[in-house]
CSV table of C-alpha atoms in Angstrom, one decimal:
chain,number,residue,atom,x,y,z
V,1,UNK,CA,-49.7,-53.4,44.6
V,2,UNK,CA,-49.8,-50.7,41.9
V,3,UNK,CA,-51.6,-47.4,42.8
V,4,UNK,CA,-54.9,-46.6,41.1
V,5,UNK,CA,-54.6,-44.5,38.0
V,6,UNK,CA,-57.0,-41.8,39.1
V,7,UNK,CA,-55.7,-40.6,42.4
V,8,UNK,CA,-56.9,-37.3,43.9
V,9,UNK,CA,-54.4,-35.0,45.4
V,10,UNK,CA,-56.1,-35.2,48.8
V,11,UNK,CA,-53.6,-37.7,50.0
V,12,UNK,CA,-50.7,-35.2,49.7
V,13,UNK,CA,-50.7,-31.8,51.3
V,14,UNK,CA,-47.8,-30.7,49.0
V,15,UNK,CA,-49.9,-31.6,45.9
V,16,UNK,CA,-52.9,-29.7,47.4
V,17,UNK,CA,-50.7,-26.5,47.9
V,18,UNK,CA,-49.3,-26.8,44.4
V,19,UNK,CA,-52.8,-27.1,42.8
V,20,UNK,CA,-54.1,-24.2,44.9
V,21,UNK,CA,-51.2,-21.9,43.9
V,22,UNK,CA,-51.6,-22.8,40.2
V,23,UNK,CA,-55.3,-21.8,40.4
V,24,UNK,CA,-54.5,-18.6,42.2
V,25,UNK,CA,-51.8,-17.7,39.6
V,26,UNK,CA,-54.2,-18.5,36.7
V,27,UNK,CA,-57.0,-16.4,38.2
V,28,UNK,CA,-54.6,-13.5,39.1
V,29,UNK,CA,-53.2,-13.5,35.6
V,30,UNK,CA,-56.7,-13.5,34.1
V,31,UNK,CA,-57.6,-10.5,36.4
V,32,UNK,CA,-54.4,-8.6,35.5
V,33,UNK,CA,-55.0,-9.2,31.8
V,34,UNK,CA,-58.6,-8.0,32.1
V,35,UNK,CA,-57.5,-4.9,34.0
V,36,UNK,CA,-54.9,-4.1,31.4
V,37,UNK,CA,-57.4,-4.6,28.6
V,38,UNK,CA,-59.9,-2.2,30.3
V,39,UNK,CA,-57.1,0.3,31.1
V,40,UNK,CA,-55.9,0.3,27.4
V,41,UNK,CA,-59.4,0.8,26.2
V,42,UNK,CA,-60.7,3.5,28.6
V,43,UNK,CA,-57.4,5.2,29.7
V,44,UNK,CA,-54.6,4.9,27.1
V,45,UNK,CA,-52.2,7.3,28.8
V,46,UNK,CA,-52.3,5.3,32.0
V,47,UNK,CA,-51.8,2.1,30.1
V,48,UNK,CA,-48.8,3.6,28.3
V,49,UNK,CA,-47.3,4.5,31.7
V,50,UNK,CA,-47.9,0.9,32.9
V,51,UNK,CA,-46.4,-0.5,29.7
V,52,UNK,CA,-43.3,1.7,30.1
V,53,UNK,CA,-42.9,0.5,33.6
V,54,UNK,CA,-43.0,-3.2,32.6
V,55,UNK,CA,-40.7,-2.4,29.7
V,56,UNK,CA,-38.1,-1.0,32.0
V,57,UNK,CA,-38.3,-4.1,34.1
V,58,UNK,CA,-38.3,-6.6,31.2
V,59,UNK,CA,-35.8,-4.9,28.9
V,60,UNK,CA,-32.6,-5.6,31.0
V,61,UNK,CA,-33.7,-9.2,31.4
V,62,UNK,CA,-34.4,-9.6,27.7
V,63,UNK,CA,-31.0,-8.0,26.8
V,64,UNK,CA,-29.2,-10.4,29.1
V,65,UNK,CA,-31.0,-13.4,27.7
V,66,UNK,CA,-30.2,-12.1,24.1
V,67,UNK,CA,-26.6,-11.6,25.0
V,68,UNK,CA,-26.4,-15.1,26.4
V,69,UNK,CA,-28.1,-16.5,23.4
V,70,UNK,CA,-25.7,-14.7,21.0
V,71,UNK,CA,-22.7,-15.7,23.0
V,72,UNK,CA,-23.7,-19.4,23.0
V,73,UNK,CA,-24.6,-19.4,19.3
V,74,UNK,CA,-21.3,-17.6,18.5
V,75,UNK,CA,-19.2,-20.3,20.1
V,76,UNK,CA,-18.9,-22.5,17.0
V,77,UNK,CA,-18.2,-19.4,14.8
V,78,UNK,CA,-15.6,-18.2,17.2
V,79,UNK,CA,-13.9,-21.6,17.2
V,80,UNK,CA,-13.9,-21.7,13.4
V,81,UNK,CA,-12.7,-18.1,13.2
V,82,UNK,CA,-9.9,-19.0,15.6
V,83,UNK,CA,-8.6,-21.8,13.4
V,84,UNK,CA,-9.1,-19.7,10.3
V,85,UNK,CA,-7.1,-16.8,11.8
V,86,UNK,CA,-4.4,-19.2,12.7
V,87,UNK,CA,-4.1,-20.5,9.2
V,88,UNK,CA,-4.3,-17.0,7.7
V,89,UNK,CA,-1.6,-15.8,10.2
V,90,UNK,CA,0.6,-18.7,9.1
V,91,UNK,CA,0.1,-17.8,5.5
V,92,UNK,CA,0.9,-14.1,6.1
V,93,UNK,CA,4.0,-15.1,8.0
V,94,UNK,CA,5.2,-17.2,5.1
V,95,UNK,CA,4.4,-14.2,2.7
V,96,UNK,CA,6.4,-11.9,5.0
V,97,UNK,CA,9.3,-14.3,4.9
V,98,UNK,CA,9.2,-14.4,1.1
V,99,UNK,CA,8.9,-10.6,0.8
V,100,UNK,CA,11.8,-10.3,3.3
V,101,UNK,CA,14.0,-12.4,1.0
V,102,UNK,CA,13.0,-10.2,-2.0
V,103,UNK,CA,13.7,-7.0,-0.1
V,104,UNK,CA,17.1,-8.4,1.0
V,105,UNK,CA,17.8,-9.3,-2.6
V,106,UNK,CA,16.7,-5.8,-3.8
V,107,UNK,CA,18.9,-4.2,-1.2
V,108,UNK,CA,21.9,-6.3,-2.3
V,109,UNK,CA,21.3,-5.3,-5.9
V,110,UNK,CA,21.0,-1.6,-5.0
V,111,UNK,CA,24.2,-1.7,-3.0
V,112,UNK,CA,26.0,-3.5,-5.9
V,113,UNK,CA,24.7,-1.0,-8.4
V,114,UNK,CA,25.9,1.9,-6.2
V,115,UNK,CA,29.3,0.3,-5.9
V,116,UNK,CA,29.6,-0.3,-9.6
V,117,UNK,CA,28.5,3.3,-10.3
V,118,UNK,CA,31.2,4.5,-7.9
V,119,UNK,CA,33.8,2.3,-9.7
V,120,UNK,CA,32.8,3.6,-13.1
V,121,UNK,CA,32.3,7.1,-11.8
V,122,UNK,CA,28.9,7.4,-13.4
V,123,UNK,CA,27.1,10.7,-13.0
V,124,UNK,CA,23.4,10.7,-12.4
V,125,UNK,CA,21.2,13.6,-13.5
V,126,UNK,CA,17.8,14.7,-12.4
V,127,UNK,CA,15.6,16.7,-14.8
V,128,UNK,CA,14.6,19.7,-12.8
V,129,UNK,CA,11.2,21.4,-13.5
V,130,UNK,CA,11.3,24.7,-15.4
V,131,UNK,CA,7.8,26.1,-15.1
V,132,UNK,CA,4.2,24.9,-14.6
V,133,UNK,CA,2.0,26.4,-17.4
V,134,UNK,CA,-1.6,26.2,-18.5
V,135,UNK,CA,-2.6,24.2,-21.6
V,136,UNK,CA,-4.6,26.9,-23.5
V,137,UNK,CA,-5.2,24.8,-26.6
V,138,UNK,CA,-4.7,21.3,-28.0
V,139,UNK,CA,-5.7,20.0,-31.4
V,140,UNK,CA,-8.0,17.0,-31.3
V,141,UNK,CA,-9.8,17.1,-34.7
V,142,UNK,CA,-6.8,16.6,-37.0
V,143,UNK,CA,-4.1,14.0,-37.5
V,144,UNK,CA,-1.4,16.4,-36.3
V,145,UNK,CA,-1.5,16.8,-32.5
V,146,UNK,CA,-0.1,19.9,-31.0
V,147,UNK,CA,-0.8,21.9,-27.8
V,148,UNK,CA,0.0,25.4,-26.7
V,149,UNK,CA,1.3,26.5,-23.3
V,150,UNK,CA,1.0,30.0,-21.9
V,151,UNK,CA,4.8,30.1,-21.0
V,152,UNK,CA,7.7,30.8,-23.3
V,153,UNK,CA,11.3,31.9,-23.5
V,154,UNK,CA,10.8,34.6,-21.0
V,155,UNK,CA,9.8,31.9,-18.5
V,156,UNK,CA,12.8,29.7,-19.3
V,157,UNK,CA,11.2,27.3,-21.8
V,158,UNK,CA,13.4,26.1,-24.6
V,159,UNK,CA,13.0,23.9,-27.6
V,160,UNK,CA,13.2,20.2,-26.9
V,161,UNK,CA,12.1,20.3,-23.3
V,162,UNK,CA,9.8,17.5,-22.3
V,163,UNK,CA,6.3,18.3,-21.0
V,164,UNK,CA,4.4,16.1,-18.6
V,165,UNK,CA,1.2,16.0,-16.6
V,166,UNK,CA,0.4,14.4,-13.3
V,167,UNK,CA,-0.4,11.0,-15.0
V,168,UNK,CA,2.4,10.8,-17.5
V,169,UNK,CA,4.2,12.2,-20.5
V,170,UNK,CA,2.4,14.7,-22.8
V,171,UNK,CA,5.1,15.7,-25.4
V,172,UNK,CA,8.0,18.0,-26.0
V,173,UNK,CA,8.4,21.6,-26.9
V,174,UNK,CA,9.1,22.3,-30.6
V,175,UNK,CA,8.5,26.0,-31.0
V,176,UNK,CA,9.0,28.9,-28.5
V,177,UNK,CA,7.9,32.5,-28.4
V,178,UNK,CA,8.3,35.0,-25.6
V,179,UNK,CA,5.2,33.9,-23.7
V,180,UNK,CA,3.9,30.8,-25.5
V,181,UNK,CA,5.3,27.4,-26.5
V,182,UNK,CA,4.1,24.9,-29.0
V,183,UNK,CA,4.2,21.3,-27.8
V,184,UNK,CA,4.3,18.2,-30.1
V,185,UNK,CA,2.1,15.7,-28.3
V,186,UNK,CA,3.1,12.0,-28.1
V,187,UNK,CA,-0.1,11.2,-30.0
V,188,UNK,CA,1.3,12.9,-33.1
V,189,UNK,CA,2.5,10.6,-35.9
V,190,UNK,CA,5.9,12.5,-35.9
V,191,UNK,CA,6.4,11.8,-32.2
V,192,UNK,CA,8.8,9.0,-31.2
V,193,UNK,CA,9.6,8.2,-27.6
V,194,UNK,CA,12.1,5.6,-26.4
V,195,UNK,CA,10.3,3.5,-23.7
V,196,UNK,CA,10.8,0.3,-21.7
V,197,UNK,CA,8.3,-2.2,-20.3
V,198,UNK,CA,7.9,-1.9,-16.5
V,199,UNK,CA,7.7,-5.6,-15.7
V,200,UNK,CA,10.9,-6.8,-17.5
V,201,UNK,CA,12.6,-3.7,-18.9
V,202,UNK,CA,12.0,-4.6,-22.6
V,203,UNK,CA,13.1,-1.7,-24.8
V,204,UNK,CA,10.6,-0.4,-27.2
V,205,UNK,CA,9.5,2.7,-29.2
V,206,UNK,CA,6.2,4.5,-28.6
V,207,UNK,CA,5.0,6.4,-31.7
V,208,UNK,CA,1.8,8.4,-32.1
V,209,UNK,CA,-1.0,7.4,-34.5
V,210,UNK,CA,-2.9,10.6,-34.8
V,211,UNK,CA,-6.1,9.1,-33.6
V,212,UNK,CA,-5.6,9.4,-29.8
V,213,UNK,CA,-3.7,6.1,-29.5
V,214,UNK,CA,0.0,5.0,-29.5
V,215,UNK,CA,1.9,2.2,-31.2
V,216,UNK,CA,4.4,0.3,-29.2
V,217,UNK,CA,7.1,-1.3,-31.4
V,218,UNK,CA,9.8,-3.7,-30.1
V,219,UNK,CA,13.3,-2.2,-30.2
V,220,UNK,CA,15.0,-5.6,-30.0
V,221,UNK,CA,15.7,-7.9,-32.9
V,222,UNK,CA,13.8,-10.8,-31.4
V,223,UNK,CA,10.1,-11.1,-31.6
V,224,UNK,CA,8.4,-9.6,-28.5
V,225,UNK,CA,5.1,-10.6,-27.1
V,226,UNK,CA,2.9,-7.8,-25.7
V,227,UNK,CA,0.2,-8.6,-23.2
V,228,UNK,CA,-2.9,-6.5,-22.3
V,229,UNK,CA,-2.1,-4.2,-19.4
V,230,UNK,CA,1.6,-3.9,-20.0
V,231,UNK,CA,2.8,-0.5,-18.8
V,232,UNK,CA,5.6,1.4,-20.5
V,233,UNK,CA,7.7,4.3,-19.2
V,234,UNK,CA,10.4,6.5,-20.7
V,235,UNK,CA,13.8,4.8,-20.8
V,236,UNK,CA,15.9,8.0,-20.9
V,237,UNK,CA,17.6,6.8,-24.1
V,238,UNK,CA,18.3,9.8,-26.4
V,239,UNK,CA,18.7,12.3,-23.6
V,240,UNK,CA,15.5,14.2,-24.2
V,241,UNK,CA,12.9,12.5,-21.9
V,242,UNK,CA,13.9,11.7,-18.3
V,243,UNK,CA,13.5,8.0,-17.4
V,244,UNK,CA,10.5,6.5,-15.6
V,245,UNK,CA,7.8,8.8,-16.8
V,246,UNK,CA,4.6,6.9,-17.5
V,247,UNK,CA,3.7,6.8,-21.3
V,248,UNK,CA,1.0,4.3,-22.1
V,249,UNK,CA,-0.6,0.9,-21.4
V,250,UNK,CA,-1.1,-1.9,-24.0
V,251,UNK,CA,-4.8,-2.4,-24.8
V,252,UNK,CA,-4.7,-6.0,-26.2
V,253,UNK,CA,-2.4,-8.8,-26.8
V,254,UNK,CA,-0.1,-8.5,-29.8
V,255,UNK,CA,3.3,-9.4,-31.2
V,256,UNK,CA,6.0,-6.9,-32.2
V,257,UNK,CA,3.5,-4.1,-32.7
V,258,UNK,CA,0.9,-3.3,-30.0
V,259,UNK,CA,-1.8,-0.7,-29.6
V,260,UNK,CA,-1.6,1.3,-26.4
V,261,UNK,CA,-3.6,4.0,-24.7
V,262,UNK,CA,-1.7,7.1,-23.4
V,263,UNK,CA,-1.9,7.5,-19.6
V,264,UNK,CA,-1.9,11.3,-19.8
V,265,UNK,CA,-4.5,12.9,-22.1
V,266,UNK,CA,-3.9,16.6,-22.9
V,267,UNK,CA,-7.6,17.1,-23.6
V,268,UNK,CA,-8.4,16.6,-19.9
V,269,UNK,CA,-5.5,18.6,-18.5
V,270,UNK,CA,-5.5,22.3,-17.4
V,271,UNK,CA,-1.8,22.5,-16.4
V,272,UNK,CA,1.4,20.9,-17.5
V,273,UNK,CA,4.9,20.8,-16.2
V,274,UNK,CA,7.9,21.7,-18.4
V,275,UNK,CA,11.1,20.0,-17.4
V,276,UNK,CA,14.8,20.3,-18.3
V,277,UNK,CA,16.1,17.8,-20.9
V,278,UNK,CA,17.5,14.7,-19.4
V,279,UNK,CA,20.9,15.1,-21.1
V,280,UNK,CA,21.0,18.5,-23.1
V,281,UNK,CA,24.4,17.7,-24.5
V,282,UNK,CA,23.2,14.5,-26.0
V,283,UNK,CA,21.8,16.3,-29.1
V,284,UNK,CA,19.6,19.0,-30.4
V,285,UNK,CA,16.0,18.4,-31.0
V,286,UNK,CA,14.8,19.7,-34.4
V,287,UNK,CA,11.3,21.0,-34.7
V,288,UNK,CA,9.1,19.1,-37.2
V,289,UNK,CA,8.1,20.7,-40.5
V,290,UNK,CA,5.0,22.7,-40.5
V,291,UNK,CA,1.8,20.8,-41.4
V,292,UNK,CA,0.5,21.4,-44.9
V,293,UNK,CA,-2.5,23.6,-45.2
């Protein structure tokens, strides 16, 4: 027989105790809430102390629950990160193996180059610095581009010596006095610098335009394609400029003749470094004719 739907808890002592405890808890909570409300209204400092006491008790529990919640919610992300790190680690290992092969190839080429140089008895030369001098003047308003250094023959400066800054080549010395030197900038239309492209060694000629930019011309018979961002450095051909000094970077794509921006601007430099000619016995550098008045 099914029990009646509206049964009173009097038949079970456990149900009676549970109902009594719930009533006591509800009444006690209401009394505590009323006391706290009165305390916060009439005695705020005492309420602040009570609130701080309960905060000290509740804060560790809340922190533990928050740590647990974050740990549980971070499990899927951790699993995804684990597999992501494994795939990235595999990709990096493959990249390291490819780079190792390139490094081994470069080492083999270097050793072969050293051996061939020893067989041919080639003699390398390093362009030693002569003096570091201040750029006291540079022409920027005319088509002829010169600069003046506050160092001359008394400091060891000679005609034809290259002048460079921290970012690249500036020019070469064309006139020398006891304490000053006149520098023909690579931006001058009379300046010609043998260069090569960094990415493939393409030989070219960098000539000044007189307007703060350079022209890069291909030195080979075949048509050359210049891409934006191509960097050019000195090639060492001619024996004046040491190799591997930064000269300019191509501004936009072109064929055979490209516009380039110099990497070293004399207008923004305070000091410059005068170096020895790469191969002084290769030839003498003749100073350009004076500009017309």
